[in-house]
mmCIF file of C-alpha atoms in Angstrom:
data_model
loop_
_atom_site.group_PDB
_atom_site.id
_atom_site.type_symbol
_atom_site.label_atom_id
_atom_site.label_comp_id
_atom_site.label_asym_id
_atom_site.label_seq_id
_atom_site.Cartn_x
_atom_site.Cartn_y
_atom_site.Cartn_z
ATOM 1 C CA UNK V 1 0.000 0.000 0.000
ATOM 2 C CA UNK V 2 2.840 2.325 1.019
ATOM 3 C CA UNK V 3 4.625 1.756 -2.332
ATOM 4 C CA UNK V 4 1.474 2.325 -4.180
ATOM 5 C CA UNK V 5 1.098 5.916 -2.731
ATOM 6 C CA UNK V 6 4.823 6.201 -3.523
ATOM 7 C CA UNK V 7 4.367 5.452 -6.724
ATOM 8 C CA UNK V 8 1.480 7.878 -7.417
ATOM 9 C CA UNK V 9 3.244 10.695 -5.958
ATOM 10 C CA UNK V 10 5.867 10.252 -8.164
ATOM 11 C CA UNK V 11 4.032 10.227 -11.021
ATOM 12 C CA UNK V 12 2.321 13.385 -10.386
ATOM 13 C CA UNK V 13 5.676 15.214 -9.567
ATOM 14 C CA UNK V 14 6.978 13.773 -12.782
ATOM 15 C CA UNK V 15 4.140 14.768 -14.618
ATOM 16 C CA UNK V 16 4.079 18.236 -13.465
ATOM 17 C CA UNK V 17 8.177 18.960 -13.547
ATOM 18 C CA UNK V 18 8.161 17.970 -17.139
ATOM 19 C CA UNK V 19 4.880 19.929 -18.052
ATOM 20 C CA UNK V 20 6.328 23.123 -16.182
ATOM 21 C CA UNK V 21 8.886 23.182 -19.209
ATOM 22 C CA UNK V 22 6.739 23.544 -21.852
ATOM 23 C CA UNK V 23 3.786 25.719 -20.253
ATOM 24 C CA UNK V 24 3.182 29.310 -20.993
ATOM 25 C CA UNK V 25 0.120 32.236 -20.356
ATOM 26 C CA UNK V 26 -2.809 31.146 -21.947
ATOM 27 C CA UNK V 27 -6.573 32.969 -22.730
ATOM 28 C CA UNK V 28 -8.667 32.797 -19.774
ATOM 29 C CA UNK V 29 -12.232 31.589 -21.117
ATOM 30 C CA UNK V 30 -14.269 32.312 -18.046
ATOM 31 C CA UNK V 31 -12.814 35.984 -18.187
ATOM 32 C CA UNK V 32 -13.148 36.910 -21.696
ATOM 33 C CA UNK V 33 -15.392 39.978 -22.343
ATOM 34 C CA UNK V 34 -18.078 40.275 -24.606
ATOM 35 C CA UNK V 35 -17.028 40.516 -28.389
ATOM 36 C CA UNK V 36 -18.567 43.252 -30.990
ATOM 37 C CA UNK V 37 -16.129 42.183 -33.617
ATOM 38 C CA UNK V 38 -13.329 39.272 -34.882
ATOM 39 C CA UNK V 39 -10.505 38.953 -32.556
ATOM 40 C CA UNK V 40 -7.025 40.674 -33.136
ATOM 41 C CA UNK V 41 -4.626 38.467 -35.170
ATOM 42 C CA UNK V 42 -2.427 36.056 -33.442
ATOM 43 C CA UNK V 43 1.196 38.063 -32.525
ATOM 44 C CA UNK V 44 4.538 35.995 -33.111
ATOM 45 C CA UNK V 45 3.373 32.360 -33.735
ATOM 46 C CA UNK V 46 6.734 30.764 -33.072
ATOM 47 C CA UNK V 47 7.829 26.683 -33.753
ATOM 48 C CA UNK V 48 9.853 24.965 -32.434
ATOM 49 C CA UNK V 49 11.654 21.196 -32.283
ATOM 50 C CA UNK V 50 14.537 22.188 -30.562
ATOM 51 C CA UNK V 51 15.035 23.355 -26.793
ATOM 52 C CA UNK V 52 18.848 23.685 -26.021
ATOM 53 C CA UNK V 53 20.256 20.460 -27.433
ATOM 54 C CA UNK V 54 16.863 17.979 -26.798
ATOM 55 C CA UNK V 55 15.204 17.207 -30.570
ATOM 56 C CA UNK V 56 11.915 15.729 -30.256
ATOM 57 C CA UNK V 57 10.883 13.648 -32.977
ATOM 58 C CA UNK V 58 7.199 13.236 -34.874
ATOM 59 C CA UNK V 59 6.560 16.500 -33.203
ATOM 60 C CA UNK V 60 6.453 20.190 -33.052
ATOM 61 C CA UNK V 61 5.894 22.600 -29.708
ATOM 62 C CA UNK V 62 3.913 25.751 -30.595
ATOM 63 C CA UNK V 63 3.887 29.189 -28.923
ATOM 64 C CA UNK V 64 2.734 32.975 -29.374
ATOM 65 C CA UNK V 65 2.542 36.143 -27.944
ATOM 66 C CA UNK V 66 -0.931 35.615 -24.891
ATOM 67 C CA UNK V 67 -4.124 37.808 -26.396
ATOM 68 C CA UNK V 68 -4.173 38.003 -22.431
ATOM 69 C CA UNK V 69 -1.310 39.584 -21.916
ATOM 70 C CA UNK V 70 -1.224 43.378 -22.080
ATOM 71 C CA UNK V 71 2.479 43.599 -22.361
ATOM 72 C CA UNK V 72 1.602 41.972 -25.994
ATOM 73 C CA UNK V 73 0.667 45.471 -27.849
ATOM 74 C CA UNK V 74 -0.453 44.793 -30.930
ATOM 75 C CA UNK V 75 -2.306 41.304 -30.277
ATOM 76 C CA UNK V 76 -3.701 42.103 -26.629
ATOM 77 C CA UNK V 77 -7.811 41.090 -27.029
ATOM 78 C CA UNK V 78 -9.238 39.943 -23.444
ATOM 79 C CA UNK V 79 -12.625 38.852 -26.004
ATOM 80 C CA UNK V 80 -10.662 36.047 -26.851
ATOM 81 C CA UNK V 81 -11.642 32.715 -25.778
ATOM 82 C CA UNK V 82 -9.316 29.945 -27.867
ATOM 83 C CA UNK V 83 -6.424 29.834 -30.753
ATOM 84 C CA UNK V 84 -6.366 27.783 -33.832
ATOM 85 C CA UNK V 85 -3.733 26.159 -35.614
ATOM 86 C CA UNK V 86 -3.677 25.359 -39.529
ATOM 87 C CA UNK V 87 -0.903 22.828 -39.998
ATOM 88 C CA UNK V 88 -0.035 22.174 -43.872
ATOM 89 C CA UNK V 89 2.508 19.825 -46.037
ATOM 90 C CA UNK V 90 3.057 20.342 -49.716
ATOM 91 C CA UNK V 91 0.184 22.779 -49.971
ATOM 92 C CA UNK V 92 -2.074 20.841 -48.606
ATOM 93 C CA UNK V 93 -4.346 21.059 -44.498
ATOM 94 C CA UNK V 94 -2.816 18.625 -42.666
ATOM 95 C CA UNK V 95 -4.612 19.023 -39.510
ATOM 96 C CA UNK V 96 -6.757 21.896 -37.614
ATOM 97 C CA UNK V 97 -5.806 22.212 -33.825
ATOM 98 C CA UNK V 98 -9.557 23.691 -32.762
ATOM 99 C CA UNK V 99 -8.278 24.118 -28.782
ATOM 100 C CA UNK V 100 -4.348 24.644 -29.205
ATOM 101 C CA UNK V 101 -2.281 25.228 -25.818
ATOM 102 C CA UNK V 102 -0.273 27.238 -26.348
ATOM 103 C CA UNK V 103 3.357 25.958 -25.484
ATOM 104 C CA UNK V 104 1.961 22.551 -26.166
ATOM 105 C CA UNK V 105 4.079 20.042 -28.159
ATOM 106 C CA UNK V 106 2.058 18.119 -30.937
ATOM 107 C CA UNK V 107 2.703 15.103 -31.968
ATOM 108 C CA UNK V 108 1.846 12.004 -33.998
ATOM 109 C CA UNK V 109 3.188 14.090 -37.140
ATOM 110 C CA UNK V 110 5.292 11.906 -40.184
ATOM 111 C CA UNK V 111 9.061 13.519 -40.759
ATOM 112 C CA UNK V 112 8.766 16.132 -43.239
ATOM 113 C CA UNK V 113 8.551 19.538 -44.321
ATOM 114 C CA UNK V 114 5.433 22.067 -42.779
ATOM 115 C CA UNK V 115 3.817 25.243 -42.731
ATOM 116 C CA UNK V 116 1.110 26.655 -40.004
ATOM 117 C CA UNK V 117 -0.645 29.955 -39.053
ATOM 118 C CA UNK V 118 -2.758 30.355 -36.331
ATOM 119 C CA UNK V 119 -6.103 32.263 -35.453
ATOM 120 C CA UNK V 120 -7.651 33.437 -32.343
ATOM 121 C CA UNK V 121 -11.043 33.099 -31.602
ATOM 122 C CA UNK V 122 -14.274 34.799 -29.915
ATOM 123 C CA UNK V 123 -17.942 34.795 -29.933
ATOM 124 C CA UNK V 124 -17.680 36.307 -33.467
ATOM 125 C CA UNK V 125 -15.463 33.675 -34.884
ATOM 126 C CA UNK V 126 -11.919 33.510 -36.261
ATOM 127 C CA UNK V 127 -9.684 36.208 -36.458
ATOM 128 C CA UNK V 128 -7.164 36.844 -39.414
ATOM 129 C CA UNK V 129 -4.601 34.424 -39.566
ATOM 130 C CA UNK V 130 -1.444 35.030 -38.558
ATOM 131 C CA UNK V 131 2.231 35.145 -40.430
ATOM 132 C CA UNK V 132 3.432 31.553 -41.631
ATOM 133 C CA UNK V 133 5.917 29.966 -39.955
ATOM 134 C CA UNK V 134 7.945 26.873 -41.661
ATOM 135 C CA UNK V 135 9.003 23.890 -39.410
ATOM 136 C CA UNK V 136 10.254 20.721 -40.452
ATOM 137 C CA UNK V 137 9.543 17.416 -38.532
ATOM 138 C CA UNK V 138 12.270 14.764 -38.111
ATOM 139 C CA UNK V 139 11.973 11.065 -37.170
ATOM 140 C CA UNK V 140 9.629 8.184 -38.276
ATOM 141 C CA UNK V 141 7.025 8.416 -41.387
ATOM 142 C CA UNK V 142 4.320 7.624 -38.976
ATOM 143 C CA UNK V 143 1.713 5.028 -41.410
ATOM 144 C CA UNK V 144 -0.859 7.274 -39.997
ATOM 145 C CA UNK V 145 -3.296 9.431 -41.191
ATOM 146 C CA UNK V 146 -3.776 12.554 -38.895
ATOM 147 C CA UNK V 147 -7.519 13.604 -38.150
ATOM 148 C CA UNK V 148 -8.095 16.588 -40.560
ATOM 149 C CA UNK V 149 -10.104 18.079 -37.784
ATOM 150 C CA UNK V 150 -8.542 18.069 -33.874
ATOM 151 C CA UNK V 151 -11.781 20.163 -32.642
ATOM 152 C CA UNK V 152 -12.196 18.609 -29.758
ATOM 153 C CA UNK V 153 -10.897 19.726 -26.629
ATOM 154 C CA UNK V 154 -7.657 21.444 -25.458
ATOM 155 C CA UNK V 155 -4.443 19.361 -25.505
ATOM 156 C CA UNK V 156 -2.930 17.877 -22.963
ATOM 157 C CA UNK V 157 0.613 18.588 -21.498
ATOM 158 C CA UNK V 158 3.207 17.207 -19.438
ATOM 159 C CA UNK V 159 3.350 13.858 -21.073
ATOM 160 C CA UNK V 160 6.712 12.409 -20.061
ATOM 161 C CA UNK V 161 7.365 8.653 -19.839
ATOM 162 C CA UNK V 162 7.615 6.399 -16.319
ATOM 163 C CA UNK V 163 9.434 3.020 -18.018
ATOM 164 C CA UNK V 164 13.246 4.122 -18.335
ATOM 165 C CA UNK V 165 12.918 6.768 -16.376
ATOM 166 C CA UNK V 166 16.053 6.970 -14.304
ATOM 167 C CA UNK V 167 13.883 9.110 -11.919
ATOM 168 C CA UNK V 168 11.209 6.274 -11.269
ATOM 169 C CA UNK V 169 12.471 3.038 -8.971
ATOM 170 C CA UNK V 170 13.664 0.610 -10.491
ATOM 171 C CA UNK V 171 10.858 -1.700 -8.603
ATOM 172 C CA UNK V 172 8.288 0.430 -9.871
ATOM 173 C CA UNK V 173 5.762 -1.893 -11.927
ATOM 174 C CA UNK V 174 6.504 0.253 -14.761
ATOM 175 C CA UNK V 175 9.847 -0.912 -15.287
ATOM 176 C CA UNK V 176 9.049 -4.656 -15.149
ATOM 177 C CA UNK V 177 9.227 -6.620 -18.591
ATOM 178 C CA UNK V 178 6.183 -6.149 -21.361
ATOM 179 C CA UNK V 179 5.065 -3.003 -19.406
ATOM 180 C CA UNK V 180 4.789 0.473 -20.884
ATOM 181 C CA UNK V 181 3.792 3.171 -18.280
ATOM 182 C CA UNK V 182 3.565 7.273 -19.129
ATOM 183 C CA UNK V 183 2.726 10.295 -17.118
ATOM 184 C CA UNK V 184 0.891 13.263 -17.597
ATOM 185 C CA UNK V 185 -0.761 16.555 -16.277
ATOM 186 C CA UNK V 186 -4.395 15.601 -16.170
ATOM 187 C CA UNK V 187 -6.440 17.692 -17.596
ATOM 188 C CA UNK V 188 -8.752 18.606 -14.137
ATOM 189 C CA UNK V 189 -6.096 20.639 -13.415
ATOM 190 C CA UNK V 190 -7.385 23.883 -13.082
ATOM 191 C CA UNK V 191 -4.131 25.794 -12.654
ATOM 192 C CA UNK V 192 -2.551 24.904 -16.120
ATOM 193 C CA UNK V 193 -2.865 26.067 -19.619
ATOM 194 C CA UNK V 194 -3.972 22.699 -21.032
ATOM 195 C CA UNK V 195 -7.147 22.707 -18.065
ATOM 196 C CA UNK V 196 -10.441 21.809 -19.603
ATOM 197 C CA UNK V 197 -13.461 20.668 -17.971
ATOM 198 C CA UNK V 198 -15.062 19.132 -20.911
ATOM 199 C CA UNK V 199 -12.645 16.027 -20.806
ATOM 200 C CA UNK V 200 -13.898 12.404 -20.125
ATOM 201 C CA UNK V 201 -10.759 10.699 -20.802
ATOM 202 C CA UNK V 202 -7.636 10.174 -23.050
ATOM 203 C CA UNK V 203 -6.788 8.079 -26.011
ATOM 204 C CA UNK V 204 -3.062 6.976 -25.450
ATOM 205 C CA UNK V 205 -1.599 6.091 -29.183
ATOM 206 C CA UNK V 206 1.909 3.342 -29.660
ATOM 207 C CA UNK V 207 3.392 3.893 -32.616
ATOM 208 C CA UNK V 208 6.765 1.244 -33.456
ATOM 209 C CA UNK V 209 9.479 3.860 -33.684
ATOM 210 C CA UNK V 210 11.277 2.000 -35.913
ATOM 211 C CA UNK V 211 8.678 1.170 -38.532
ATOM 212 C CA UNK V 212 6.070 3.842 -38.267
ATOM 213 C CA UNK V 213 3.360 1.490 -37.971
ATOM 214 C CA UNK V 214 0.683 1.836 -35.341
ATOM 215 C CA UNK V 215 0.830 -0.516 -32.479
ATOM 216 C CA UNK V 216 -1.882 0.101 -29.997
ATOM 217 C CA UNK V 217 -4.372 2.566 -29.194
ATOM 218 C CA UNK V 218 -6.019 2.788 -25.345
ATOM 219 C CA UNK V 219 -8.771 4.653 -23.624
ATOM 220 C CA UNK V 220 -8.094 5.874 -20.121
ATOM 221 C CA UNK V 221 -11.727 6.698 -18.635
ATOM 222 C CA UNK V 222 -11.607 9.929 -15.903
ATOM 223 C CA UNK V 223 -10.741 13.367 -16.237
ATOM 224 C CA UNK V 224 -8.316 13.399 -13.309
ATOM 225 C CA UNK V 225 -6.471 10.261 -14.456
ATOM 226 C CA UNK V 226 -2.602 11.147 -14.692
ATOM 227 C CA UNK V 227 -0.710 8.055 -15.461
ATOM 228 C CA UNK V 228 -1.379 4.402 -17.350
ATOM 229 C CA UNK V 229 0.847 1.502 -17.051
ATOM 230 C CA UNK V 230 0.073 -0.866 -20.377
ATOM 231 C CA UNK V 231 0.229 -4.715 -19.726
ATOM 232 C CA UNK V 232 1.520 -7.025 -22.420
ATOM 233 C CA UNK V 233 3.211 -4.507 -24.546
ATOM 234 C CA UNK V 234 5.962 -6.201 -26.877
ATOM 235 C CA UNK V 235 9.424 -5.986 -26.522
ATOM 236 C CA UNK V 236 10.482 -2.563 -28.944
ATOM 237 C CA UNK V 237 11.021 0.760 -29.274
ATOM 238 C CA UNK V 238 8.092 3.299 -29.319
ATOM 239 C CA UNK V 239 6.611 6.313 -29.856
ATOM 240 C CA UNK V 240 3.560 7.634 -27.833
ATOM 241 C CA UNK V 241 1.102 10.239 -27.927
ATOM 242 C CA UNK V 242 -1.766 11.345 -26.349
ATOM 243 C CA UNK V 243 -5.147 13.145 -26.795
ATOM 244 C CA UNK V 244 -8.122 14.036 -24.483
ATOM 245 C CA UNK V 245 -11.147 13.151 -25.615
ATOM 246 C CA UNK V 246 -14.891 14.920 -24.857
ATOM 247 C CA UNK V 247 -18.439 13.324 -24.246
ATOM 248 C CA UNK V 248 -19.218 13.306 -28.004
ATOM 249 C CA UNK V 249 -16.210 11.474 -28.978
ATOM 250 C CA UNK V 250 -14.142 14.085 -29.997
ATOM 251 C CA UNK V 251 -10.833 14.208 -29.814
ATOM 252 C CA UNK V 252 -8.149 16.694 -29.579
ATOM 253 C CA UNK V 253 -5.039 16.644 -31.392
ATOM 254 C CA UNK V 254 -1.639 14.799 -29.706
ATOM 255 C CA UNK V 255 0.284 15.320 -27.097
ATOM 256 C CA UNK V 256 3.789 13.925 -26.954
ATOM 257 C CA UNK V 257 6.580 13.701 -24.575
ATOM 258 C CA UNK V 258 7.655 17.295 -23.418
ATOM 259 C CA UNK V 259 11.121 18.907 -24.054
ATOM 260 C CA UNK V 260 13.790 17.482 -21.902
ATOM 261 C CA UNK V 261 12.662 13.933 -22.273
ATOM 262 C CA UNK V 262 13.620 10.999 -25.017
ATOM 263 C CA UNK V 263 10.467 10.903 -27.580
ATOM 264 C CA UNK V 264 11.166 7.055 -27.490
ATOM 265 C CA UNK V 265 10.826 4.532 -25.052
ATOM 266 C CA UNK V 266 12.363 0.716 -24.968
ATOM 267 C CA UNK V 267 10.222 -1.685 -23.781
ATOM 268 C CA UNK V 268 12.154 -4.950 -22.624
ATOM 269 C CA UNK V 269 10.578 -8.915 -22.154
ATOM 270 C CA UNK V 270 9.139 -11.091 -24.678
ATOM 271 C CA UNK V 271 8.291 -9.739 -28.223
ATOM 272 C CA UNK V 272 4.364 -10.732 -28.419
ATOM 273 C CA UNK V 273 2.564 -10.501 -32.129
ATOM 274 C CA UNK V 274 -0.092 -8.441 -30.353
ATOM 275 C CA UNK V 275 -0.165 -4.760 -32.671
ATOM 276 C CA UNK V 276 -3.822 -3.681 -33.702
ATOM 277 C CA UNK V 277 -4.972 -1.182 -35.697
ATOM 278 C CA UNK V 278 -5.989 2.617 -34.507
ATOM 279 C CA UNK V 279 -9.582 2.241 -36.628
ATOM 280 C CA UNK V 280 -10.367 -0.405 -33.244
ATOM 281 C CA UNK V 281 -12.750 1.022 -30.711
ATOM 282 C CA UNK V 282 -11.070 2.347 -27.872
ATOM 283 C CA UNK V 283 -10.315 -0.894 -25.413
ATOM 284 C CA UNK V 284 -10.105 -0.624 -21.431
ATOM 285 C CA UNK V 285 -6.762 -0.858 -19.821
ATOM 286 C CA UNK V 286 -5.753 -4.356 -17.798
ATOM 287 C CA UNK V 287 -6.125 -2.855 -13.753
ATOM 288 C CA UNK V 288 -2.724 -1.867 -12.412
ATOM 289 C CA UNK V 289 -0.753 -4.781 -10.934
ATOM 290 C CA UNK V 290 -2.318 -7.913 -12.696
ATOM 291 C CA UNK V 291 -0.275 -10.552 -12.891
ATOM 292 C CA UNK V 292 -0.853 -14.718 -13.385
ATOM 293 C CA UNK V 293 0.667 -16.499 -10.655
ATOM 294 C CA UNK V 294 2.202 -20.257 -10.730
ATOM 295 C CA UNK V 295 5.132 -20.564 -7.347
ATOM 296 C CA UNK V 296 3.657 -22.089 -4.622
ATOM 297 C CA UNK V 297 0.429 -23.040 -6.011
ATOM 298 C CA UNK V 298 -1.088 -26.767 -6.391
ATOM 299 C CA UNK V 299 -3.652 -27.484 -8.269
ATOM 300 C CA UNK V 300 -4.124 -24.236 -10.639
ATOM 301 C CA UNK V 301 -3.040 -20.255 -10.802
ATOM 302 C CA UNK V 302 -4.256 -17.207 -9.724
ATOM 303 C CA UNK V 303 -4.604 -13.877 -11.147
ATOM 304 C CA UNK V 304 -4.041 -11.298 -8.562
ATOM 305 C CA UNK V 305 -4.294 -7.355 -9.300
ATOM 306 C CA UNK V 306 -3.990 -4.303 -7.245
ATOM 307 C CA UNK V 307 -6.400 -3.775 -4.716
ATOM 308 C CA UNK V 308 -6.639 -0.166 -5.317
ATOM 309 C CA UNK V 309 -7.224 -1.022 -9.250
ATOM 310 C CA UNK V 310 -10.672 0.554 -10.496
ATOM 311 C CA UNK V 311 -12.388 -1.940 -12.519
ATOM 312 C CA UNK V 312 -16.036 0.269 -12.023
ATOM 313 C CA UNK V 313 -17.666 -0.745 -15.481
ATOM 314 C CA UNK V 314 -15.411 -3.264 -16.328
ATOM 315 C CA UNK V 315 -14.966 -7.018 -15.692
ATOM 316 C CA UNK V 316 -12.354 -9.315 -16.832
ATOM 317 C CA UNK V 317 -12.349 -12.366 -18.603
ATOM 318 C CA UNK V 318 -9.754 -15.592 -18.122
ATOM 319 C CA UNK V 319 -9.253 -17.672 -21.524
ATOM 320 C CA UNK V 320 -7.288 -21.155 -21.667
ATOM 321 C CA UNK V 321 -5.906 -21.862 -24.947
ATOM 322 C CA UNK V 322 -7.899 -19.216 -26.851
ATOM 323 C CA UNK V 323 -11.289 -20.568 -25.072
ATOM 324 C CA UNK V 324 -13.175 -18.518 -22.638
ATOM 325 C CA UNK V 325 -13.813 -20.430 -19.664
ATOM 326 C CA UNK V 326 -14.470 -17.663 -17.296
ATOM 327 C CA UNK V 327 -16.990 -14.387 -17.689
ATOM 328 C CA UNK V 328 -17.336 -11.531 -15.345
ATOM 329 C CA UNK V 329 -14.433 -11.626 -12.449
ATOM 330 C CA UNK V 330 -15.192 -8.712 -11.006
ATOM 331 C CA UNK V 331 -13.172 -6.624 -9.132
ATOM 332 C CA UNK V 332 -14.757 -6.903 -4.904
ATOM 333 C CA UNK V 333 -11.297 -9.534 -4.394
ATOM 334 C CA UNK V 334 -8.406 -8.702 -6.046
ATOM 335 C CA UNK V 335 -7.455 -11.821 -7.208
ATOM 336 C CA UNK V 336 -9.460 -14.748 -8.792
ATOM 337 C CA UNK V 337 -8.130 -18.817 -8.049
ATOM 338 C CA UNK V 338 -8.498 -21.352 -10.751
ATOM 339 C CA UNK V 339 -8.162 -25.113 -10.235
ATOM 340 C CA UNK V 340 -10.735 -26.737 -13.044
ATOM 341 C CA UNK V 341 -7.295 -27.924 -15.420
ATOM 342 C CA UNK V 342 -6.161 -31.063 -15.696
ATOM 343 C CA UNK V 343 -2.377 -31.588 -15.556
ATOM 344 C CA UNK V 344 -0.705 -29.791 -18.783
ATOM 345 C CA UNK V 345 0.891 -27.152 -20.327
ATOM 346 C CA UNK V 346 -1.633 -23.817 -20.666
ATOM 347 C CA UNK V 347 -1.926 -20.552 -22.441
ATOM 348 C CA UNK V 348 -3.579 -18.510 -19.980
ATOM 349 C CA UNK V 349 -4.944 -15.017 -20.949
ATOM 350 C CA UNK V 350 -6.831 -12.527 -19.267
ATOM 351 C CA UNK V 351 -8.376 -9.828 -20.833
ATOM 352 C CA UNK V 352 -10.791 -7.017 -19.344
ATOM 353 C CA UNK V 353 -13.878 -5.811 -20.991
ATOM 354 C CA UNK V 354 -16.523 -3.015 -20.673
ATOM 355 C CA UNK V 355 -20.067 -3.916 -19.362
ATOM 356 C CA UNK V 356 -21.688 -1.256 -21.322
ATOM 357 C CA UNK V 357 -20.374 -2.296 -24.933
ATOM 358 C CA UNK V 358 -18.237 -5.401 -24.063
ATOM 359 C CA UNK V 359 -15.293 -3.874 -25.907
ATOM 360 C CA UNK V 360 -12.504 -5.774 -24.740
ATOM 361 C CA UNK V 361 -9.274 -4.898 -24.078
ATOM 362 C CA UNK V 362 -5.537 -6.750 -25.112
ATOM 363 C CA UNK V 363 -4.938 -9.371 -22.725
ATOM 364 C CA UNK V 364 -2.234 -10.476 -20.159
ATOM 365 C CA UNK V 365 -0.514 -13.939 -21.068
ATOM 366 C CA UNK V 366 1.243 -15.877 -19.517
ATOM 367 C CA UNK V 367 2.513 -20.052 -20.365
ATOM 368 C CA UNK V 368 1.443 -22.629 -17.480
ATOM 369 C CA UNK V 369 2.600 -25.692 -16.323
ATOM 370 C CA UNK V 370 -0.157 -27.288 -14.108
#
């Protein structure tokens, strides 16, 4: 229990000490006075993929001159209420950031060659667009299409990774073999630019960092949720982004790692043939902690998770060799004892799955010698 608490408050220091580097004024919505015309155009759109001698890669950090900030002249406008971003490649919209933060570094973007301008926004509409600023992207071409229209809500910030992070314990559960685990500053947080109270929950998005190719997407339900740890990720090298995502489905655009930090992440174990594609529906995450256990035990295994895991609207399901044998574990115990097998050798899997569209997510496998 002790190293549990640990754990999350180390997560929400990391979360915040990385997001601190990249955040910067931003409109106040709440404040904004009534409009009578288009907002003032957007004052020294800047971007960047350099900070000192850190490159991030499949990404680009924006910032500008605060329409809140009277020192700013020529762009000061308390009517506004939001910037927007036009991001373009050979001519062509890539992408419209509806809810940019400003100071927030996008991601998910193939290496390449860019332009952007950016637009306020009030009551009235857009503003004129501001000067065009050239950028170029380096890393992977991402096999990814980017969603023309990111008009969901604001993005989020602080994303930083918890698996090789020399700041994070080596026991930390994080760090253990087929387990991916990333930070971030949830978006509750009414102190910080990237604060929005229209957020339900994030999409988290794996790309291989050596191919491009997608490799998993996953939903983490609750606006106050700050961290994920991913189960039965393959051995590799990734990328990872993430977006926050309203009530309607609508997403904004992504997040990834802020400056100071790798944009990659090694994940050691057992390379498993699990990758999906992004089209999937958004799949739950396994609770934190699960784990099959064998040592010690006659008979059978168990499956044992954390008992601070929240598996409200979820259950999990336990197949043996591909079949189902088990529906429904629910969460009251945190574990679940199995001793139905005959002696053999056993795939077992365990997989958890949403009660209100039985979307399920990837499972947890593990060979078994009974």
């Amino acid at each position: 229990m002790k190293r549990l608490k640990k754990f999350g408050a180390i997560i929400c220091a990391i979360a915040m000490i990385v997001s601190s580097i990249t955040y910067y004024p931003t409109s106040n919505v709440s404040a904004a006075k009534t409009a009578t015309s288009l907002p003032k155009k957007v004052i020294g759109l800047v971007a960047n993929s350099k900070s000192g001698s850190d490159t991030i890669e499949n990404a680009i950090m924006f910032a500008w001159a605060g329409a809140d900030d009277p020192a700013n002249e020529a762009g000061y406008d308390p009517t506004v209420t939001a910037t927007v971003i036009y991001i373009y490649k050979d001519g062509k919209q890539v992408t419209k950031i509806g809810n940019a933060t400003k100071g927030g570094v996008v991601g998910g973007l193939s290496a390449g060659s860019y332009t952007a301008q950016a637009a306020n926004v009030n009551s009235m509409g857009e503003g004129p667009l501001s000067e065009t600023v050239s950028f170029t992207v380096t890393g992977a071409t991402l096999n990814y299409t980017y969603p023309v229209n990111c008009i969901g809500p604001k993005t989020p910030a602080g994303l930083s990774y918890i698996t090789g992070n020399p700041e994070v314990p080596a026991d930390n559960p994080a760090q253990k073999d087929n387990k991916l685990g990333v930070a971030w500053a949830p978006s509750s947080e009414a102190s910080i630019p990237s604060a929005d109270s229209s957020v339900v929950g994030y999409n988290l998005y794996l790309f291989d960092a050596k191919t491009g190719t997608p490799y998993r997407r996953v939903y983490v339900d609750g606006i106050t949720k700050s961290n994920v740890i991913l189960e039965s990720v393959s051995a590799g090298e990734y990328l990872a982004y993430l977006s926050a995502v309203d009530a309607e489905g609508r997403e904004s655009a992504l997040a990834a790692t802020s400056f100071g930090q790798s944009s990659k992440v090694t994940v050691k174990g057992q390379v498993i043939d699990n990758a999906q594609s992004f089209d999937k529906p958004n799949q739950p995450t396994l609770p934190d902690g699960i784990s099959i256990l064998t040592e010690g035990i006659k008979y059978g295994f168990t499956i044992a998770w954390s008992g601070e895991a929240d598996l409200t609207g979820q259950r999990l399901n336990l197949f043996v060799d591909g079949v189902c044998i088990k529906v429904g574990i629910n969460g009251n115990v945190a574990s679940y004892y199995e001793n139905r097998l005959a002696a053999g050798t056993y795939e077992v899997e365990v997989r958890s799955q949403y009660t209100s569209n039985n979307v399920e997510s990837f499972g947890l496998k593990k060979t078994v010698s009974i």
